[in-house]
């Protein structure tokens, strides 16, 4: 048994996202998003699940905030549904949508919980997708208009902002792998989307500095992969580097260095695709940011295989214990990838997502999700290890506060500290909720 004591100003939180929890998809003046379209398309989401109702948090947010207060978190990461703010993407502003988020944020602040706000967590207004979505540079301007509305409305209330959640998912998972909305399967589209979202990020950061010069921090939240080579061969090591770089470097090099990583740029060029860089783009993307959010779930062991997807990098099942979504459990990858990111400097880092899909349900009112406790324990231990090395890791947000709509997996994959019965909307704190509550209350963790 070991005691891990955390710094007194360390932030403990939990995270969700608008499309995954809000529901009320046709209420409050909300417009349709690409995820409404995608989820309503047969075959895209498990068993036809969608976010029409989700955890009904649009109506139940006060109950949710009471549970956050009981959990004891001091920070709550959530996202804004752009289609509630500007329903057709770049037209009329919807006052009802803005007022909803004011009520929500005010309730959070009343509860002593810091809002940690993601502007874009994948729910692009469908009206913008109808004219090309992120492939169309018009969406950059639309995003900046949306960001300006939010900055002007919430400066003083919201002090922590993230522009984009998981740019790899927005670009590659959604436009090359085709697994998320809008479901394209083309490398050039993926590079177009990835580049344009970076330009939008840069413009939004620049605008934030003008609107909130000294009142808040802004960054971006890549999901990061950690890949270890199956052998010591140069081919396997290169295959791993490609896998790591496509999640982190492809987006963080432009932000911190003003250029794309050369090796991966050349790899894509050989495949016939290059980012559509225009004059001035790289300069705007390189606006200084205050923090990055890191979403980490699991590492992989990879080897070179020319048949293995767009990176010729094949993940190998090494027989580790897995969560119920099939991801291996190995927390050392979190330590390694955070150290890998130090090449961008000792930047302020928040773990904005980390958690386990464990599908246990209630038995006599108790959800004994011991595997989730084990997962959280070993990953929080690695967080302490990173801090002990002098790295500026400032906070940890568990994914997720509650079970919710897990994208293409629908409601069958549960990441929550709180169990949700999706028929009745009854929330049941799991054993992991009470374990995490104790860690937060003590600000130290004792391994079992
Ligand atoms: C065969 C090719 O297959 C490609 C891998 O396909 C996926 C699917 C899903 C993910 C994924 C899901 N999550 C959790 C979410 N993060 C954001 C938040 O909204 C959570 O719901 N992280 N990563 C990664 C990769």
XYZ file of C-alpha atoms and ligand atoms in Angstrom:
473
model
C 0.000 0.000 0.000
C 1.255 3.510 -0.902
C -0.044 6.971 -0.016
C -0.008 9.483 -2.902
C -0.430 13.068 -1.627
C -1.525 15.631 -4.246
C -0.684 19.374 -4.360
C -3.206 21.531 -2.484
C -4.257 23.389 -5.658
C -4.635 20.224 -7.740
C -8.000 20.158 -9.524
C -10.267 17.109 -9.240
C -13.064 16.881 -11.773
C -15.280 14.882 -14.045
C -16.254 15.331 -17.678
C -19.180 15.011 -20.075
C -20.187 16.438 -23.470
C -23.359 18.054 -24.801
C -24.573 15.517 -27.359
C -23.809 12.648 -24.972
C -25.955 13.892 -22.061
C -28.289 16.793 -22.893
C -31.076 15.223 -24.949
C -33.870 17.755 -25.636
C -32.645 17.651 -29.227
C -35.626 19.641 -30.548
C -36.117 21.941 -27.553
C -34.963 25.415 -26.591
C -34.516 26.537 -30.182
C -31.757 23.959 -30.819
C -30.862 23.244 -34.431
C -29.867 19.806 -35.731
C -26.265 18.659 -35.478
C -24.300 16.198 -37.598
C -24.645 13.696 -34.740
C -28.447 13.875 -34.913
C -28.166 13.093 -38.625
C -25.544 10.364 -38.123
C -27.351 8.660 -35.230
C -30.670 8.766 -37.103
C -29.021 7.006 -40.072
C -29.613 3.237 -39.860
C -26.463 1.205 -39.225
C -24.260 4.009 -37.900
C -24.863 3.574 -34.178
C -25.368 0.370 -32.155
C -28.992 -0.752 -32.202
C -30.129 2.598 -33.605
C -29.338 4.459 -30.362
C -29.271 8.291 -30.529
C -28.944 11.394 -28.386
C -32.577 12.513 -28.630
C -32.986 12.048 -24.851
C -29.579 10.789 -23.640
C -29.419 11.368 -19.846
C -31.986 14.194 -20.176
C -29.484 16.550 -18.586
C -31.018 19.528 -20.393
C -33.866 19.127 -17.892
C -32.033 17.352 -15.034
C -28.883 19.482 -14.728
C -29.769 20.597 -11.193
C -29.915 16.944 -10.097
C -26.607 16.339 -11.887
C -24.973 19.305 -10.154
C -26.217 18.058 -6.772
C -24.481 14.742 -7.511
C -21.282 16.615 -8.535
C -21.440 18.456 -5.190
C -21.881 15.151 -3.370
C -18.921 13.711 -5.307
C -16.888 16.720 -4.179
C -15.347 17.729 -7.500
C -14.128 21.324 -7.782
C -14.075 21.296 -11.610
C -16.622 20.102 -14.173
C -15.748 19.735 -17.827
C -18.712 20.041 -20.162
C -19.283 21.154 -23.739
C -21.567 23.675 -25.374
C -23.916 22.513 -28.122
C -23.160 24.974 -30.930
C -26.626 24.239 -32.453
C -28.218 25.683 -29.279
C -26.292 28.956 -29.666
C -26.523 29.462 -33.441
C -28.987 26.836 -34.713
C -28.046 27.060 -38.402
C -24.343 27.456 -37.649
C -23.634 31.051 -38.700
C -26.995 32.821 -38.756
C -29.283 34.082 -36.006
C -28.232 33.770 -32.380
C -30.634 31.734 -30.216
C -31.097 33.623 -26.922
C -32.926 30.655 -25.371
C -29.834 28.511 -25.850
C -27.527 31.091 -24.299
C -29.898 31.510 -21.346
C -29.910 27.732 -20.747
C -26.118 27.725 -20.375
C -26.221 30.812 -18.146
C -28.631 28.994 -15.793
C -26.416 25.919 -15.886
C -23.130 27.760 -15.278
C -24.672 29.893 -12.530
C -25.817 26.702 -10.754
C -22.312 25.233 -11.103
C -20.715 28.355 -9.626
C -23.293 28.397 -6.805
C -22.173 24.841 -5.981
C -18.530 25.972 -5.869
C -17.645 24.052 -9.018
C -15.354 25.595 -11.676
C -16.774 25.381 -15.202
C -14.234 23.924 -17.670
C -15.840 24.523 -21.049
C -15.253 22.792 -24.386
C -16.565 24.842 -27.301
C -16.581 21.994 -29.824
C -17.202 18.385 -28.808
C -18.278 17.154 -32.252
C -21.866 18.421 -32.608
C -21.418 20.635 -35.686
C -24.653 22.350 -36.855
C -25.991 20.222 -39.723
C -26.680 23.323 -41.808
C -22.913 23.898 -42.031
C -22.291 20.268 -42.967
C -24.832 20.725 -45.765
C -22.362 23.187 -47.347
C -19.209 21.145 -46.725
C -18.760 21.270 -42.953
C -15.150 21.513 -41.778
C -13.933 21.004 -45.357
C -15.378 24.433 -46.168
C -13.413 27.418 -44.812
C -16.757 29.132 -44.205
C -17.034 26.873 -41.138
C -13.896 28.502 -39.732
C -15.619 31.889 -39.811
C -18.799 30.377 -38.386
C -16.855 28.822 -35.486
C -15.164 32.144 -34.703
C -18.573 33.895 -34.659
C -19.908 31.200 -32.295
C -16.807 31.473 -30.087
C -17.165 35.255 -29.949
C -20.775 34.945 -28.740
C -19.646 32.547 -26.014
C -16.624 34.599 -24.933
C -18.648 37.814 -24.718
C -21.499 36.113 -22.826
C -19.442 34.076 -20.352
C -16.266 36.061 -19.679
C -16.135 36.412 -15.911
C -18.089 33.197 -15.334
C -16.074 30.656 -17.350
C -12.309 30.868 -16.832
C -11.176 27.631 -18.491
C -11.840 27.095 -22.199
C -10.977 24.376 -24.682
C -11.529 25.053 -28.382
C -11.691 21.474 -29.712
C -12.055 18.039 -28.188
C -9.951 15.288 -29.753
C -8.985 16.764 -33.146
C -7.867 13.280 -34.283
C -11.433 12.024 -33.845
C -12.868 15.084 -35.648
C -10.469 14.698 -38.588
C -9.477 11.025 -38.931
C -12.035 8.926 -37.030
C -14.887 10.906 -38.603
C -13.541 11.528 -42.122
C -11.101 8.693 -42.873
C -12.215 5.788 -40.665
C -15.859 6.821 -41.212
C -16.841 5.673 -37.702
C -18.122 9.013 -36.392
C -20.164 11.825 -37.927
C -20.264 12.811 -40.748
C -18.744 9.417 -41.762
C -16.453 10.240 -44.698
C -13.716 7.775 -45.675
C -11.134 9.871 -47.490
C -7.621 10.893 -46.347
C -7.636 14.263 -48.129
C -10.962 15.177 -46.506
C -9.467 14.207 -43.135
C -6.458 16.500 -43.731
C -8.739 19.322 -44.916
C -10.879 18.992 -41.777
C -7.868 18.709 -39.468
C -6.254 21.806 -40.968
C -9.376 23.954 -40.967
C -10.172 23.142 -37.346
C -6.634 24.206 -36.435
C -7.126 27.522 -38.250
C -10.437 27.971 -36.432
C -8.646 27.192 -33.151
C -6.024 29.865 -33.831
C -8.572 32.550 -34.714
C -10.605 31.707 -31.604
C -7.531 31.961 -29.343
C -6.607 35.332 -30.887
C -10.163 36.580 -30.337
C -10.161 35.273 -26.764
C -7.089 37.412 -26.015
C -8.940 40.473 -27.275
C -12.162 39.771 -25.364
C -10.800 38.211 -22.153
C -7.291 39.670 -21.934
C -6.592 38.669 -18.368
C -9.583 36.635 -17.278
C -9.183 33.052 -18.198
C -7.140 30.399 -19.933
C -7.640 28.655 -23.256
C -6.257 25.544 -24.917
C -7.083 22.457 -26.950
C -7.701 18.821 -25.930
C -6.100 16.155 -28.121
C -6.679 12.492 -27.361
C -3.250 10.939 -27.242
C -2.070 7.469 -28.174
C 0.945 5.741 -26.691
C 2.347 2.972 -28.896
C 5.255 0.674 -27.976
C 7.083 -1.217 -30.789
C 6.525 -4.995 -30.896
C 10.186 -5.457 -31.821
C 13.289 -3.263 -31.815
C 13.210 -3.112 -35.618
C 13.338 0.296 -37.296
C 10.118 -0.561 -39.153
C 8.168 -1.299 -35.970
C 9.560 1.799 -34.258
C 8.586 3.980 -37.239
C 5.109 2.441 -37.289
C 4.728 3.349 -33.606
C 5.941 6.893 -34.167
C 3.341 7.392 -36.903
C 0.632 6.170 -34.559
C 1.713 8.506 -31.741
C 2.241 11.488 -34.051
C -1.135 11.321 -35.797
C -2.963 11.907 -32.480
C -0.600 14.441 -30.838
C 2.087 15.941 -33.104
C -0.157 16.395 -36.137
C -2.105 18.961 -34.129
C 0.352 20.161 -31.465
C 3.297 20.801 -33.812
C 1.273 23.411 -35.775
C 0.112 24.977 -32.474
C 3.539 25.055 -30.793
C 5.940 25.055 -33.779
C 3.899 26.543 -36.615
C 4.467 23.546 -38.899
C 3.272 19.994 -39.436
C 5.561 17.117 -38.356
C 7.743 16.490 -41.398
C 7.814 12.672 -41.320
C 4.040 12.299 -41.139
C 3.531 15.127 -43.662
C 5.727 13.180 -46.095
C 3.885 9.940 -45.260
C 0.555 11.483 -46.184
C 2.051 13.204 -49.248
C 3.210 9.808 -50.528
C -0.426 8.699 -50.130
C -1.480 11.651 -52.292
C -2.818 13.979 -49.605
C -1.526 17.231 -48.087
C -3.076 19.780 -45.698
C -4.660 22.729 -47.611
C -2.414 25.406 -46.093
C -3.142 28.970 -47.184
C -1.036 32.099 -46.703
C -1.041 33.099 -43.023
C -2.671 29.902 -41.739
C 0.315 28.533 -39.843
C 0.921 31.877 -38.170
C -2.676 32.104 -36.917
C -2.635 28.473 -35.695
C 0.477 29.198 -33.634
C -1.275 31.610 -31.257
C 0.180 30.948 -27.793
C -2.159 28.864 -25.586
C -2.300 28.521 -21.805
C -2.932 24.813 -21.372
C -3.645 21.549 -23.086
C -6.201 18.942 -22.112
C -5.038 15.370 -22.559
C -7.504 12.523 -23.099
C -5.817 9.165 -22.422
C -7.400 5.723 -22.232
C -4.933 3.014 -23.192
C -1.609 2.266 -24.903
C -1.008 -0.162 -27.758
C 1.833 -2.436 -28.891
C 2.283 -1.894 -32.621
C 4.236 -3.441 -35.454
C 4.778 -2.479 -39.072
C 2.237 -4.041 -41.413
C 1.659 -2.558 -44.911
C -1.855 -3.985 -44.794
C -2.719 -2.226 -41.517
C -4.648 0.956 -42.388
C -3.448 4.412 -43.363
C -0.378 4.277 -41.109
C 0.729 0.684 -41.833
C 0.792 0.282 -38.065
C -0.883 -2.792 -36.588
C -1.898 -2.907 -32.894
C -1.211 -6.349 -31.366
C -3.380 -7.891 -28.680
C -0.818 -8.688 -25.953
C -3.334 -10.440 -23.713
C -3.601 -7.664 -21.103
C -6.716 -7.281 -18.969
C -9.230 -5.270 -20.989
C -12.178 -3.007 -20.214
C -15.608 -3.937 -21.543
C -15.011 -1.915 -24.719
C -11.932 -4.059 -25.384
C -9.210 -1.526 -24.516
C -6.139 -2.895 -22.685
C -5.488 -1.619 -19.156
C -1.906 -0.328 -18.774
C -1.480 2.943 -16.917
C 2.275 3.303 -17.599
C 1.361 4.625 -21.039
C -0.086 7.721 -19.354
C 3.251 8.430 -17.669
C 5.163 7.863 -20.897
C 2.945 9.957 -23.143
C 2.917 12.922 -20.730
C 6.725 12.824 -20.733
C 6.644 12.603 -24.546
C 4.631 15.836 -24.624
C 7.335 17.693 -22.669
C 9.001 18.341 -26.040
C 6.486 21.209 -26.303
C 7.820 22.643 -23.036
C 6.659 22.283 -19.442
C 3.161 23.372 -20.437
C 0.165 23.314 -18.113
C -1.579 19.986 -18.675
C -4.963 18.809 -17.448
C -6.074 15.212 -17.838
C -9.428 16.140 -19.357
C -10.492 12.535 -19.929
C -9.417 9.244 -18.382
C -11.709 6.388 -17.429
C -12.830 2.853 -18.037
C -15.749 1.275 -19.827
C -17.018 -1.192 -17.213
C -20.638 -2.200 -17.821
C -21.590 -3.362 -14.314
C -25.193 -2.624 -13.367
C -26.942 -2.231 -9.995
C -27.557 -5.291 -7.803
C -29.738 -4.431 -4.793
C -29.015 -0.770 -5.498
C -25.228 -1.218 -5.472
C -22.967 -1.024 -8.549
C -19.813 -2.866 -7.560
C -17.548 -1.601 -10.350
C -14.308 -2.739 -8.719
C -12.501 -2.946 -12.071
C -13.156 0.779 -12.616
C -11.731 1.544 -9.182
C -8.648 -0.484 -10.079
C -8.313 1.385 -13.395
C -8.697 4.803 -11.764
C -6.321 3.910 -8.936
C -3.465 2.911 -11.229
C -3.927 5.876 -13.559
C -4.136 8.393 -10.706
C -0.943 6.854 -9.320
C 0.747 7.632 -12.665
C -0.597 11.175 -12.473
C 1.169 11.539 -9.131
C 4.360 10.098 -10.650
C 4.258 12.734 -13.403
C 3.743 15.561 -10.888
C 6.587 14.155 -8.793
C 8.832 14.560 -11.868
C 8.109 18.305 -11.830
C 5.701 18.264 -14.776
C 2.902 20.857 -14.638
C -0.017 18.447 -14.465
C -2.668 20.633 -12.846
C -5.793 18.512 -12.717
C -7.591 15.250 -13.411
C -11.105 14.870 -14.833
C -12.614 11.398 -14.855
C -14.477 10.315 -17.966
C -17.273 10.285 -17.234
C -19.440 11.792 -14.498
C -22.258 9.463 -15.609
C -23.056 6.774 -18.152
C -24.034 8.428 -21.422
C -24.258 8.121 -25.221
C -20.899 6.615 -26.202
C -21.082 7.622 -29.886
C -21.140 4.664 -32.292
C -21.438 2.294 -29.299
C -24.632 3.989 -28.187
C -25.660 3.311 -24.549
C -24.228 -0.187 -24.273
C -20.763 1.068 -23.235
C -20.765 2.670 -19.789
C -17.929 5.004 -18.637
C -19.750 6.685 -15.761
C -19.012 7.089 -12.061
C -22.806 7.255 -11.853
C -25.008 4.537 -13.354
C -27.928 5.792 -15.449
C -31.016 3.674 -16.079
C -31.843 5.049 -19.541
C -35.480 3.912 -19.272
C -36.192 5.716 -16.005
C -33.288 8.222 -15.902
C -32.591 7.076 -12.328
C -29.011 7.928 -11.379
C -27.145 5.518 -9.040
C -23.643 6.466 -7.808
C -21.356 3.480 -8.336
C -18.776 2.220 -5.802
C -16.169 4.065 -7.915
C -18.068 7.318 -7.205
C -17.571 6.804 -3.465
C -13.938 5.729 -3.935
C -13.197 8.849 -6.016
C -15.161 10.982 -3.515
C -12.739 9.811 -0.803
C -9.666 10.576 -2.919
C -11.006 14.083 -3.594
C -11.943 14.704 0.053
C -8.462 13.623 1.239
C -6.534 15.007 -1.754
C -4.462 11.860 -1.362
C -4.906 8.321 -2.577
C -4.038 5.086 -0.823
C -3.477 2.126 -3.134
C -5.303 -1.079 -2.245
C -10.632 0.109 -36.652
C -10.483 1.586 -36.498
O -11.067 1.986 -35.272
C -10.604 3.272 -34.944
C -10.693 3.446 -33.461
O -12.022 3.927 -33.157
C -12.133 4.683 -32.026
C -13.377 4.830 -31.475
C -13.548 5.567 -30.328
C -12.429 6.137 -29.725
C -12.576 6.880 -28.469
C -13.711 7.011 -27.700
N -13.313 7.732 -26.638
C -14.132 8.144 -25.475
C -14.704 9.493 -25.892
N -13.665 10.536 -25.904
C -14.454 11.756 -26.019
C -15.666 11.517 -25.160
O -16.800 11.964 -25.875
C -15.736 10.006 -24.928
O -17.017 9.501 -25.227
N -12.043 8.057 -26.755
N -11.570 7.521 -27.869
C -11.156 5.994 -30.283
C -11.004 5.251 -31.431
